[in-house]
mmCIF file with all atom_site columns, C-alpha atoms in Angstrom:
data_model
loop_
_atom_site.group_PDB
_atom_site.id
_atom_site.type_symbol
_atom_site.label_atom_id
_atom_site.label_alt_id
_atom_site.label_comp_id
_atom_site.label_asym_id
_atom_site.label_entity_id
_atom_site.label_seq_id
_atom_site.pdbx_PDB_ins_code
_atom_site.Cartn_x
_atom_site.Cartn_y
_atom_site.Cartn_z
_atom_site.occupancy
_atom_site.B_iso_or_equiv
_atom_site.pdbx_formal_charge
_atom_site.auth_seq_id
_atom_site.auth_comp_id
_atom_site.auth_asym_id
_atom_site.auth_atom_id
_atom_site.pdbx_PDB_model_num
ATOM 1   C CA . UNK A 1 1   ? 162.903 15.101 144.720 1.00 0.00 ? 108 UNK A CA 1
ATOM 2   C CA . UNK A 1 2   ? 163.178 18.806 143.868 1.00 0.00 ? 109 UNK A CA 1
ATOM 3   C CA . UNK A 1 3   ? 165.689 19.883 141.257 1.00 0.00 ? 110 UNK A CA 1
ATOM 4   C CA . UNK A 1 4   ? 166.423 23.149 143.057 1.00 0.00 ? 111 UNK A CA 1
ATOM 5   C CA . UNK A 1 5   ? 168.803 24.514 140.439 1.00 0.00 ? 112 UNK A CA 1
ATOM 6   C CA . UNK A 1 6   ? 166.310 23.944 137.630 1.00 0.00 ? 113 UNK A CA 1
ATOM 7   C CA . UNK A 1 7   ? 163.444 25.263 139.733 1.00 0.00 ? 114 UNK A CA 1
ATOM 8   C CA . UNK A 1 8   ? 165.044 28.583 140.624 1.00 0.00 ? 115 UNK A CA 1
ATOM 9   C CA . UNK A 1 9   ? 166.669 29.118 137.244 1.00 0.00 ? 116 UNK A CA 1
ATOM 10  C CA . UNK A 1 10  ? 163.554 28.370 135.215 1.00 0.00 ? 117 UNK A CA 1
ATOM 11  C CA . UNK A 1 11  ? 160.814 29.345 137.672 1.00 0.00 ? 118 UNK A CA 1
ATOM 12  C CA . UNK A 1 12  ? 158.716 26.215 137.329 1.00 0.00 ? 119 UNK A CA 1
ATOM 13  C CA . UNK A 1 13  ? 158.588 22.471 137.886 1.00 0.00 ? 120 UNK A CA 1
ATOM 14  C CA . UNK A 1 14  ? 156.371 19.927 136.153 1.00 0.00 ? 121 UNK A CA 1
ATOM 15  C CA . UNK A 1 15  ? 155.645 16.988 138.446 1.00 0.00 ? 122 UNK A CA 1
ATOM 16  C CA . UNK A 1 16  ? 154.709 13.990 136.339 1.00 0.00 ? 123 UNK A CA 1
ATOM 17  C CA . UNK A 1 17  ? 151.937 11.779 137.776 1.00 0.00 ? 124 UNK A CA 1
ATOM 18  C CA . UNK A 1 18  ? 151.987 13.588 141.110 1.00 0.00 ? 125 UNK A CA 1
ATOM 19  C CA . UNK A 1 19  ? 148.286 12.861 141.723 1.00 0.00 ? 126 UNK A CA 1
ATOM 20  C CA . UNK A 1 20  ? 147.433 9.223  142.527 1.00 0.00 ? 127 UNK A CA 1
ATOM 21  C CA . UNK A 1 21  ? 145.661 7.705  139.514 1.00 0.00 ? 128 UNK A CA 1
ATOM 22  C CA . UNK A 1 22  ? 142.807 6.393  141.655 1.00 0.00 ? 129 UNK A CA 1
ATOM 23  C CA . UNK A 1 23  ? 141.973 9.967  142.758 1.00 0.00 ? 130 UNK A CA 1
ATOM 24  C CA . UNK A 1 24  ? 141.327 11.300 139.263 1.00 0.00 ? 131 UNK A CA 1
ATOM 25  C CA . UNK A 1 25  ? 137.735 10.123 138.757 1.00 0.00 ? 132 UNK A CA 1
ATOM 26  C CA . UNK A 1 26  ? 136.746 11.592 142.113 1.00 0.00 ? 133 UNK A CA 1
ATOM 27  C CA . UNK A 1 27  ? 138.427 14.893 141.267 1.00 0.00 ? 134 UNK A CA 1
ATOM 28  C CA . UNK A 1 28  ? 136.707 15.062 137.880 1.00 0.00 ? 135 UNK A CA 1
ATOM 29  C CA . UNK A 1 29  ? 133.363 14.394 139.593 1.00 0.00 ? 136 UNK A CA 1
ATOM 30  C CA . UNK A 1 30  ? 134.032 17.227 142.050 1.00 0.00 ? 137 UNK A CA 1
ATOM 31  C CA . UNK A 1 31  ? 134.836 19.511 139.133 1.00 0.00 ? 138 UNK A CA 1
ATOM 32  C CA . UNK A 1 32  ? 131.603 18.672 137.306 1.00 0.00 ? 139 UNK A CA 1
ATOM 33  C CA . UNK A 1 33  ? 129.510 19.069 140.452 1.00 0.00 ? 140 UNK A CA 1
ATOM 34  C CA . UNK A 1 34  ? 131.018 22.497 141.082 1.00 0.00 ? 141 UNK A CA 1
ATOM 35  C CA . UNK A 1 35  ? 130.564 24.065 137.633 1.00 0.00 ? 142 UNK A CA 1
ATOM 36  C CA . UNK A 1 36  ? 128.567 27.304 137.679 1.00 0.00 ? 143 UNK A CA 1
ATOM 37  C CA . UNK A 1 37  ? 127.884 29.817 134.926 1.00 0.00 ? 144 UNK A CA 1
ATOM 38  C CA . UNK A 1 38  ? 130.342 32.667 134.295 1.00 0.00 ? 145 UNK A CA 1
ATOM 39  C CA . UNK A 1 39  ? 127.731 35.197 135.423 1.00 0.00 ? 146 UNK A CA 1
ATOM 40  C CA . UNK A 1 40  ? 127.256 33.467 138.806 1.00 0.00 ? 147 UNK A CA 1
ATOM 41  C CA . UNK A 1 41  ? 130.710 34.349 140.133 1.00 0.00 ? 148 UNK A CA 1
ATOM 42  C CA . UNK A 1 42  ? 131.137 37.503 142.282 1.00 0.00 ? 149 UNK A CA 1
ATOM 43  C CA . UNK A 1 43  ? 133.227 38.902 139.420 1.00 0.00 ? 150 UNK A CA 1
ATOM 44  C CA . UNK A 1 44  ? 131.859 37.580 136.079 1.00 0.00 ? 151 UNK A CA 1
ATOM 45  C CA . UNK A 1 45  ? 134.170 35.222 134.187 1.00 0.00 ? 152 UNK A CA 1
ATOM 46  C CA . UNK A 1 46  ? 134.862 34.916 130.473 1.00 0.00 ? 153 UNK A CA 1
ATOM 47  C CA . UNK A 1 47  ? 132.322 32.850 128.493 1.00 0.00 ? 154 UNK A CA 1
ATOM 48  C CA . UNK A 1 48  ? 134.978 30.721 126.757 1.00 0.00 ? 155 UNK A CA 1
ATOM 49  C CA . UNK A 1 49  ? 135.860 28.873 129.989 1.00 0.00 ? 156 UNK A CA 1
ATOM 50  C CA . UNK A 1 50  ? 134.058 26.581 132.395 1.00 0.00 ? 157 UNK A CA 1
ATOM 51  C CA . UNK A 1 51  ? 134.708 27.451 136.031 1.00 0.00 ? 158 UNK A CA 1
ATOM 52  C CA . UNK A 1 52  ? 134.033 25.212 139.026 1.00 0.00 ? 159 UNK A CA 1
ATOM 53  C CA . UNK A 1 53  ? 133.686 25.850 142.760 1.00 0.00 ? 160 UNK A CA 1
ATOM 54  C CA . UNK A 1 54  ? 135.629 22.992 144.331 1.00 0.00 ? 161 UNK A CA 1
ATOM 55  C CA . UNK A 1 55  ? 137.408 24.388 147.385 1.00 0.00 ? 162 UNK A CA 1
ATOM 56  C CA . UNK A 1 56  ? 135.268 22.562 149.976 1.00 0.00 ? 163 UNK A CA 1
ATOM 57  C CA . UNK A 1 57  ? 135.775 19.129 148.424 1.00 0.00 ? 164 UNK A CA 1
ATOM 58  C CA . UNK A 1 58  ? 137.892 16.860 150.637 1.00 0.00 ? 165 UNK A CA 1
ATOM 59  C CA . UNK A 1 59  ? 139.759 15.185 147.777 1.00 0.00 ? 166 UNK A CA 1
ATOM 60  C CA . UNK A 1 60  ? 140.566 18.534 146.171 1.00 0.00 ? 167 UNK A CA 1
ATOM 61  C CA . UNK A 1 61  ? 141.900 19.746 149.507 1.00 0.00 ? 168 UNK A CA 1
ATOM 62  C CA . UNK A 1 62  ? 144.016 16.600 149.789 1.00 0.00 ? 169 UNK A CA 1
ATOM 63  C CA . UNK A 1 63  ? 145.566 17.268 146.377 1.00 0.00 ? 170 UNK A CA 1
ATOM 64  C CA . UNK A 1 64  ? 146.487 20.800 147.418 1.00 0.00 ? 171 UNK A CA 1
ATOM 65  C CA . UNK A 1 65  ? 148.316 19.342 150.416 1.00 0.00 ? 172 UNK A CA 1
ATOM 66  C CA . UNK A 1 66  ? 150.278 16.633 148.632 1.00 0.00 ? 173 UNK A CA 1
ATOM 67  C CA . UNK A 1 67  ? 153.813 16.805 150.071 1.00 0.00 ? 174 UNK A CA 1
ATOM 68  C CA . UNK A 1 68  ? 155.406 17.090 146.622 1.00 0.00 ? 175 UNK A CA 1
ATOM 69  C CA . UNK A 1 69  ? 153.336 20.193 145.794 1.00 0.00 ? 176 UNK A CA 1
ATOM 70  C CA . UNK A 1 70  ? 153.989 21.808 149.171 1.00 0.00 ? 177 UNK A CA 1
ATOM 71  C CA . UNK A 1 71  ? 157.713 21.115 148.845 1.00 0.00 ? 178 UNK A CA 1
ATOM 72  C CA . UNK A 1 72  ? 157.976 22.943 145.500 1.00 0.00 ? 179 UNK A CA 1
ATOM 73  C CA . UNK A 1 73  ? 155.781 25.813 146.673 1.00 0.00 ? 180 UNK A CA 1
ATOM 74  C CA . UNK A 1 74  ? 157.855 26.202 149.828 1.00 0.00 ? 181 UNK A CA 1
ATOM 75  C CA . UNK A 1 75  ? 161.121 26.126 147.902 1.00 0.00 ? 182 UNK A CA 1
ATOM 76  C CA . UNK A 1 76  ? 159.950 28.902 145.565 1.00 0.00 ? 183 UNK A CA 1
ATOM 77  C CA . UNK A 1 77  ? 158.370 31.080 148.256 1.00 0.00 ? 184 UNK A CA 1
ATOM 78  C CA . UNK A 1 78  ? 161.248 30.564 150.684 1.00 0.00 ? 185 UNK A CA 1
ATOM 79  C CA . UNK A 1 79  ? 159.321 31.308 153.895 1.00 0.00 ? 186 UNK A CA 1
ATOM 80  C CA . UNK A 1 80  ? 156.143 30.347 155.721 1.00 0.00 ? 187 UNK A CA 1
ATOM 81  C CA . UNK A 1 81  ? 153.141 30.148 153.424 1.00 0.00 ? 188 UNK A CA 1
ATOM 82  C CA . UNK A 1 82  ? 149.459 29.236 153.213 1.00 0.00 ? 189 UNK A CA 1
ATOM 83  C CA . UNK A 1 83  ? 147.051 27.644 150.742 1.00 0.00 ? 190 UNK A CA 1
ATOM 84  C CA . UNK A 1 84  ? 145.085 30.637 149.469 1.00 0.00 ? 191 UNK A CA 1
ATOM 85  C CA . UNK A 1 85  ? 142.721 29.362 146.791 1.00 0.00 ? 192 UNK A CA 1
ATOM 86  C CA . UNK A 1 86  ? 141.700 26.477 144.555 1.00 0.00 ? 193 UNK A CA 1
ATOM 87  C CA . UNK A 1 87  ? 139.134 26.449 141.764 1.00 0.00 ? 194 UNK A CA 1
ATOM 88  C CA . UNK A 1 88  ? 138.415 24.474 138.615 1.00 0.00 ? 195 UNK A CA 1
ATOM 89  C CA . UNK A 1 89  ? 138.955 25.765 135.061 1.00 0.00 ? 196 UNK A CA 1
ATOM 90  C CA . UNK A 1 90  ? 138.488 24.346 131.573 1.00 0.00 ? 197 UNK A CA 1
ATOM 91  C CA . UNK A 1 91  ? 138.824 26.064 128.176 1.00 0.00 ? 198 UNK A CA 1
ATOM 92  C CA . UNK A 1 92  ? 135.879 25.469 125.860 1.00 0.00 ? 199 UNK A CA 1
ATOM 93  C CA . UNK A 1 93  ? 136.141 24.554 122.170 1.00 0.00 ? 200 UNK A CA 1
ATOM 94  C CA . UNK A 1 94  ? 137.476 27.516 120.215 1.00 0.00 ? 201 UNK A CA 1
ATOM 95  C CA . UNK A 1 95  ? 138.227 29.439 123.410 1.00 0.00 ? 202 UNK A CA 1
ATOM 96  C CA . UNK A 1 96  ? 140.681 29.633 126.264 1.00 0.00 ? 203 UNK A CA 1
ATOM 97  C CA . UNK A 1 97  ? 143.456 31.645 124.625 1.00 0.00 ? 204 UNK A CA 1
ATOM 98  C CA . UNK A 1 98  ? 145.274 34.034 126.964 1.00 0.00 ? 205 UNK A CA 1
ATOM 99  C CA . UNK A 1 99  ? 147.804 36.666 126.041 1.00 0.00 ? 206 UNK A CA 1
ATOM 100 C CA . UNK A 1 100 ? 151.133 35.949 127.733 1.00 0.00 ? 207 UNK A CA 1
ATOM 101 C CA . UNK A 1 101 ? 151.167 37.568 131.160 1.00 0.00 ? 208 UNK A CA 1
ATOM 102 C CA . UNK A 1 102 ? 152.511 37.489 134.700 1.00 0.00 ? 209 UNK A CA 1
ATOM 103 C CA . UNK A 1 103 ? 150.215 36.995 137.687 1.00 0.00 ? 210 UNK A CA 1
ATOM 104 C CA . UNK A 1 104 ? 152.721 39.156 139.624 1.00 0.00 ? 211 UNK A CA 1
ATOM 105 C CA . UNK A 1 105 ? 154.016 38.992 143.178 1.00 0.00 ? 212 UNK A CA 1
ATOM 106 C CA . UNK A 1 106 ? 152.341 41.310 145.677 1.00 0.00 ? 213 UNK A CA 1
ATOM 107 C CA . UNK A 1 107 ? 154.962 42.448 148.195 1.00 0.00 ? 214 UNK A CA 1
ATOM 108 C CA . UNK A 1 108 ? 158.242 40.871 147.089 1.00 0.00 ? 215 UNK A CA 1
ATOM 109 C CA . UNK A 1 109 ? 159.452 38.773 144.200 1.00 0.00 ? 216 UNK A CA 1
ATOM 110 C CA . UNK A 1 110 ? 158.585 35.135 144.724 1.00 0.00 ? 217 UNK A CA 1
ATOM 111 C CA . UNK A 1 111 ? 155.826 35.555 147.300 1.00 0.00 ? 218 UNK A CA 1
ATOM 112 C CA . UNK A 1 112 ? 153.177 33.676 145.280 1.00 0.00 ? 219 UNK A CA 1
ATOM 113 C CA . UNK A 1 113 ? 153.166 30.287 143.558 1.00 0.00 ? 220 UNK A CA 1
ATOM 114 C CA . UNK A 1 114 ? 150.541 28.867 141.212 1.00 0.00 ? 221 UNK A CA 1
ATOM 115 C CA . UNK A 1 115 ? 149.862 25.181 140.620 1.00 0.00 ? 222 UNK A CA 1
ATOM 116 C CA . UNK A 1 116 ? 147.894 23.656 137.759 1.00 0.00 ? 223 UNK A CA 1
ATOM 117 C CA . UNK A 1 117 ? 146.646 20.154 138.540 1.00 0.00 ? 224 UNK A CA 1
ATOM 118 C CA . UNK A 1 118 ? 145.702 18.504 135.254 1.00 0.00 ? 225 UNK A CA 1
ATOM 119 C CA . UNK A 1 119 ? 142.625 16.254 135.416 1.00 0.00 ? 226 UNK A CA 1
ATOM 120 C CA . UNK A 1 120 ? 142.778 15.337 131.706 1.00 0.00 ? 227 UNK A CA 1
ATOM 121 C CA . UNK A 1 121 ? 145.598 14.752 129.244 1.00 0.00 ? 228 UNK A CA 1
ATOM 122 C CA . UNK A 1 122 ? 146.819 18.080 127.874 1.00 0.00 ? 229 UNK A CA 1
ATOM 123 C CA . UNK A 1 123 ? 148.742 19.442 124.909 1.00 0.00 ? 230 UNK A CA 1
ATOM 124 C CA . UNK A 1 124 ? 148.444 21.893 121.997 1.00 0.00 ? 231 UNK A CA 1
ATOM 125 C CA . UNK A 1 125 ? 145.238 20.246 120.743 1.00 0.00 ? 232 UNK A CA 1
ATOM 126 C CA . UNK A 1 126 ? 143.230 21.182 123.841 1.00 0.00 ? 233 UNK A CA 1
ATOM 127 C CA . UNK A 1 127 ? 144.645 24.493 125.002 1.00 0.00 ? 234 UNK A CA 1
ATOM 128 C CA . UNK A 1 128 ? 147.552 23.490 127.219 1.00 0.00 ? 235 UNK A CA 1
ATOM 129 C CA . UNK A 1 129 ? 149.578 26.052 129.141 1.00 0.00 ? 236 UNK A CA 1
ATOM 130 C CA . UNK A 1 130 ? 152.549 27.744 127.529 1.00 0.00 ? 237 UNK A CA 1
ATOM 131 C CA . UNK A 1 131 ? 155.386 29.222 129.589 1.00 0.00 ? 238 UNK A CA 1
ATOM 132 C CA . UNK A 1 132 ? 158.583 31.214 129.116 1.00 0.00 ? 239 UNK A CA 1
ATOM 133 C CA . UNK A 1 133 ? 161.269 29.562 131.281 1.00 0.00 ? 240 UNK A CA 1
ATOM 134 C CA . UNK A 1 134 ? 163.464 31.946 133.257 1.00 0.00 ? 241 UNK A CA 1
ATOM 135 C CA . UNK A 1 135 ? 161.152 34.944 132.817 1.00 0.00 ? 242 UNK A CA 1
ATOM 136 C CA . UNK A 1 136 ? 160.231 35.135 136.506 1.00 0.00 ? 243 UNK A CA 1
ATOM 137 C CA . UNK A 1 137 ? 163.156 36.695 138.313 1.00 0.00 ? 244 UNK A CA 1
ATOM 138 C CA . UNK A 1 138 ? 166.177 37.674 136.214 1.00 0.00 ? 245 UNK A CA 1
ATOM 139 C CA . UNK A 1 139 ? 167.558 39.844 139.017 1.00 0.00 ? 246 UNK A CA 1
ATOM 140 C CA . UNK A 1 140 ? 166.328 41.763 142.028 1.00 0.00 ? 247 UNK A CA 1
ATOM 141 C CA . UNK A 1 141 ? 163.590 43.283 139.923 1.00 0.00 ? 248 UNK A CA 1
ATOM 142 C CA . UNK A 1 142 ? 161.492 42.071 137.030 1.00 0.00 ? 249 UNK A CA 1
ATOM 143 C CA . UNK A 1 143 ? 162.855 42.796 133.583 1.00 0.00 ? 250 UNK A CA 1
ATOM 144 C CA . UNK A 1 144 ? 160.496 44.258 130.958 1.00 0.00 ? 251 UNK A CA 1
ATOM 145 C CA . UNK A 1 145 ? 158.915 41.649 128.722 1.00 0.00 ? 252 UNK A CA 1
ATOM 146 C CA . UNK A 1 146 ? 157.166 41.982 125.368 1.00 0.00 ? 253 UNK A CA 1
ATOM 147 C CA . UNK A 1 147 ? 154.069 39.843 125.920 1.00 0.00 ? 254 UNK A CA 1
ATOM 148 C CA . UNK A 1 148 ? 153.457 39.680 122.168 1.00 0.00 ? 255 UNK A CA 1
ATOM 149 C CA . UNK A 1 149 ? 156.801 37.907 121.661 1.00 0.00 ? 256 UNK A CA 1
ATOM 150 C CA . UNK A 1 150 ? 156.264 34.130 121.741 1.00 0.00 ? 257 UNK A CA 1
ATOM 151 C CA . UNK A 1 151 ? 159.699 33.156 120.422 1.00 0.00 ? 258 UNK A CA 1
ATOM 152 C CA . UNK A 1 152 ? 160.786 31.671 123.770 1.00 0.00 ? 259 UNK A CA 1
ATOM 153 C CA . UNK A 1 153 ? 157.511 29.935 124.577 1.00 0.00 ? 260 UNK A CA 1
ATOM 154 C CA . UNK A 1 154 ? 157.448 26.286 125.633 1.00 0.00 ? 261 UNK A CA 1
ATOM 155 C CA . UNK A 1 155 ? 154.140 24.470 125.033 1.00 0.00 ? 262 UNK A CA 1
ATOM 156 C CA . UNK A 1 156 ? 153.539 21.897 127.741 1.00 0.00 ? 263 UNK A CA 1
ATOM 157 C CA . UNK A 1 157 ? 152.062 18.449 127.145 1.00 0.00 ? 264 UNK A CA 1
ATOM 158 C CA . UNK A 1 158 ? 151.418 15.485 129.382 1.00 0.00 ? 265 UNK A CA 1
ATOM 159 C CA . UNK A 1 159 ? 148.871 13.331 131.124 1.00 0.00 ? 266 UNK A CA 1
ATOM 160 C CA . UNK A 1 160 ? 146.125 13.572 133.698 1.00 0.00 ? 267 UNK A CA 1
ATOM 161 C CA . UNK A 1 161 ? 147.683 13.585 137.149 1.00 0.00 ? 268 UNK A CA 1
ATOM 162 C CA . UNK A 1 162 ? 150.582 15.874 136.214 1.00 0.00 ? 269 UNK A CA 1
ATOM 163 C CA . UNK A 1 163 ? 151.014 19.107 138.185 1.00 0.00 ? 270 UNK A CA 1
ATOM 164 C CA . UNK A 1 164 ? 152.728 22.289 136.989 1.00 0.00 ? 271 UNK A CA 1
ATOM 165 C CA . UNK A 1 165 ? 153.976 24.660 139.710 1.00 0.00 ? 272 UNK A CA 1
ATOM 166 C CA . UNK A 1 166 ? 155.424 28.063 138.856 1.00 0.00 ? 273 UNK A CA 1
ATOM 167 C CA . UNK A 1 167 ? 156.429 31.402 140.295 1.00 0.00 ? 274 UNK A CA 1
ATOM 168 C CA . UNK A 1 168 ? 153.593 33.915 139.833 1.00 0.00 ? 275 UNK A CA 1
ATOM 169 C CA . UNK A 1 169 ? 156.035 36.217 138.009 1.00 0.00 ? 276 UNK A CA 1
ATOM 170 C CA . UNK A 1 170 ? 156.794 33.606 135.341 1.00 0.00 ? 277 UNK A CA 1
ATOM 171 C CA . UNK A 1 171 ? 155.417 34.656 131.944 1.00 0.00 ? 278 UNK A CA 1
ATOM 172 C CA . UNK A 1 172 ? 152.697 32.196 130.939 1.00 0.00 ? 279 UNK A CA 1
ATOM 173 C CA . UNK A 1 173 ? 149.301 31.831 129.318 1.00 0.00 ? 280 UNK A CA 1
ATOM 174 C CA . UNK A 1 174 ? 146.695 29.272 128.337 1.00 0.00 ? 281 UNK A CA 1
ATOM 175 C CA . UNK A 1 175 ? 146.366 28.382 124.655 1.00 0.00 ? 282 UNK A CA 1
ATOM 176 C CA . UNK A 1 176 ? 143.388 28.112 122.328 1.00 0.00 ? 283 UNK A CA 1
ATOM 177 C CA . UNK A 1 177 ? 141.472 24.838 122.580 1.00 0.00 ? 284 UNK A CA 1
ATOM 178 C CA . UNK A 1 178 ? 140.942 24.129 118.865 1.00 0.00 ? 285 UNK A CA 1
ATOM 179 C CA . UNK A 1 179 ? 139.664 20.571 119.249 1.00 0.00 ? 286 UNK A CA 1
ATOM 180 C CA . UNK A 1 180 ? 137.246 21.013 122.139 1.00 0.00 ? 287 UNK A CA 1
ATOM 181 C CA . UNK A 1 181 ? 138.794 18.013 123.900 1.00 0.00 ? 288 UNK A CA 1
ATOM 182 C CA . UNK A 1 182 ? 138.414 18.083 127.668 1.00 0.00 ? 289 UNK A CA 1
ATOM 183 C CA . UNK A 1 183 ? 141.125 19.908 129.621 1.00 0.00 ? 290 UNK A CA 1
ATOM 184 C CA . UNK A 1 184 ? 139.919 20.244 133.177 1.00 0.00 ? 291 UNK A CA 1
ATOM 185 C CA . UNK A 1 185 ? 142.390 21.475 135.770 1.00 0.00 ? 292 UNK A CA 1
ATOM 186 C CA . UNK A 1 186 ? 142.545 22.735 139.325 1.00 0.00 ? 293 UNK A CA 1
ATOM 187 C CA . UNK A 1 187 ? 144.108 26.163 139.717 1.00 0.00 ? 294 UNK A CA 1
ATOM 188 C CA . UNK A 1 188 ? 145.808 26.401 143.119 1.00 0.00 ? 295 UNK A CA 1
ATOM 189 C CA . UNK A 1 189 ? 147.457 29.425 144.764 1.00 0.00 ? 296 UNK A CA 1
ATOM 190 C CA . UNK A 1 190 ? 150.003 29.382 147.596 1.00 0.00 ? 297 UNK A CA 1
ATOM 191 C CA . UNK A 1 191 ? 151.081 32.676 149.196 1.00 0.00 ? 298 UNK A CA 1
ATOM 192 C CA . UNK A 1 192 ? 153.682 33.900 151.673 1.00 0.00 ? 299 UNK A CA 1
ATOM 193 C CA . UNK A 1 193 ? 152.295 34.614 155.146 1.00 0.00 ? 300 UNK A CA 1
ATOM 194 C CA . UNK A 1 194 ? 152.847 38.333 154.685 1.00 0.00 ? 301 UNK A CA 1
ATOM 195 C CA . UNK A 1 195 ? 149.956 38.360 152.197 1.00 0.00 ? 302 UNK A CA 1
ATOM 196 C CA . UNK A 1 196 ? 147.389 36.882 154.573 1.00 0.00 ? 303 UNK A CA 1
ATOM 197 C CA . UNK A 1 197 ? 145.686 40.099 155.668 1.00 0.00 ? 304 UNK A CA 1
ATOM 198 C CA . UNK A 1 198 ? 145.185 41.319 152.102 1.00 0.00 ? 305 UNK A CA 1
ATOM 199 C CA . UNK A 1 199 ? 144.006 37.816 151.188 1.00 0.00 ? 306 UNK A CA 1
ATOM 200 C CA . UNK A 1 200 ? 141.238 38.034 153.805 1.00 0.00 ? 307 UNK A CA 1
ATOM 201 C CA . UNK A 1 201 ? 139.975 41.301 152.334 1.00 0.00 ? 308 UNK A CA 1
ATOM 202 C CA . UNK A 1 202 ? 139.197 39.719 148.959 1.00 0.00 ? 309 UNK A CA 1
ATOM 203 C CA . UNK A 1 203 ? 137.699 36.352 149.926 1.00 0.00 ? 310 UNK A CA 1
ATOM 204 C CA . UNK A 1 204 ? 134.222 37.314 148.730 1.00 0.00 ? 311 UNK A CA 1
ATOM 205 C CA . UNK A 1 205 ? 135.374 38.674 145.401 1.00 0.00 ? 312 UNK A CA 1
ATOM 206 C CA . UNK A 1 206 ? 137.166 35.398 144.659 1.00 0.00 ? 313 UNK A CA 1
ATOM 207 C CA . UNK A 1 207 ? 134.394 33.101 145.980 1.00 0.00 ? 314 UNK A CA 1
ATOM 208 C CA . UNK A 1 208 ? 136.757 31.486 148.497 1.00 0.00 ? 315 UNK A CA 1
ATOM 209 C CA . UNK A 1 209 ? 134.839 29.437 151.054 1.00 0.00 ? 316 UNK A CA 1
ATOM 210 C CA . UNK A 1 210 ? 137.544 27.159 152.498 1.00 0.00 ? 317 UNK A CA 1
ATOM 211 C CA . UNK A 1 211 ? 139.477 27.690 155.717 1.00 0.00 ? 318 UNK A CA 1
ATOM 212 C CA . UNK A 1 212 ? 142.855 29.225 154.831 1.00 0.00 ? 319 UNK A CA 1
ATOM 213 C CA . UNK A 1 213 ? 144.359 29.463 158.335 1.00 0.00 ? 320 UNK A CA 1
ATOM 214 C CA . UNK A 1 214 ? 146.674 26.446 158.044 1.00 0.00 ? 321 UNK A CA 1
ATOM 215 C CA . UNK A 1 215 ? 150.369 27.362 157.920 1.00 0.00 ? 322 UNK A CA 1
ATOM 216 C CA . UNK A 1 216 ? 153.223 25.577 156.156 1.00 0.00 ? 323 UNK A CA 1
ATOM 217 C CA . UNK A 1 217 ? 156.993 25.955 156.487 1.00 0.00 ? 324 UNK A CA 1
ATOM 218 C CA . UNK A 1 218 ? 159.482 25.073 153.726 1.00 0.00 ? 325 UNK A CA 1
ATOM 219 C CA . UNK A 1 219 ? 161.644 23.197 156.257 1.00 0.00 ? 326 UNK A CA 1
ATOM 220 C CA . UNK A 1 220 ? 158.807 20.720 156.824 1.00 0.00 ? 327 UNK A CA 1
ATOM 221 C CA . UNK A 1 221 ? 159.246 19.336 153.289 1.00 0.00 ? 328 UNK A CA 1
ATOM 222 C CA . UNK A 1 222 ? 163.029 19.173 152.906 1.00 0.00 ? 329 UNK A CA 1
#
């Protein structure tokens, strides 16, 4: 059940135990099988993260299509949308810190949604995500934000199987992984249909191999 008021006011929803527990081992195995070095990606990645190619795995694809995830994505986007990308990420010991940032909408506010599917328990000790609730859409345009100001940050914590979905304009960032404890996740992107042509132009740069032609409508998940 979507808390629509909370979702639109705060720009995110954390779905506790959204992934069936008996899927987790298979998802972790897909992550490990897909790990490639940071230099092997079309655009080199930072050395303080592990990155995994997982978008052709059937179980990963099933997670991306869980009705609860599609319902939240559709509610935030507010029009027809598509599954654009999924990859695996994990911060290494002593790494993973990101400056607060917005991923940014492309054509209109709210046209992109990100989901983080946690495959391990997460919290401050292993670099969990931090967010600034309500920083996504204060009006018809984005308000300036001092990304060095962490006074409003909320540090998330929870268990494997949780899923965080948020508006791409929500201020967020990964944290340092001081302990080195595992924090594998799937990073999923959903986009409004108006972004499909530009999406096709960058498939190679983002190492996207999956078929992205499937279409979803918010009304299908009410």
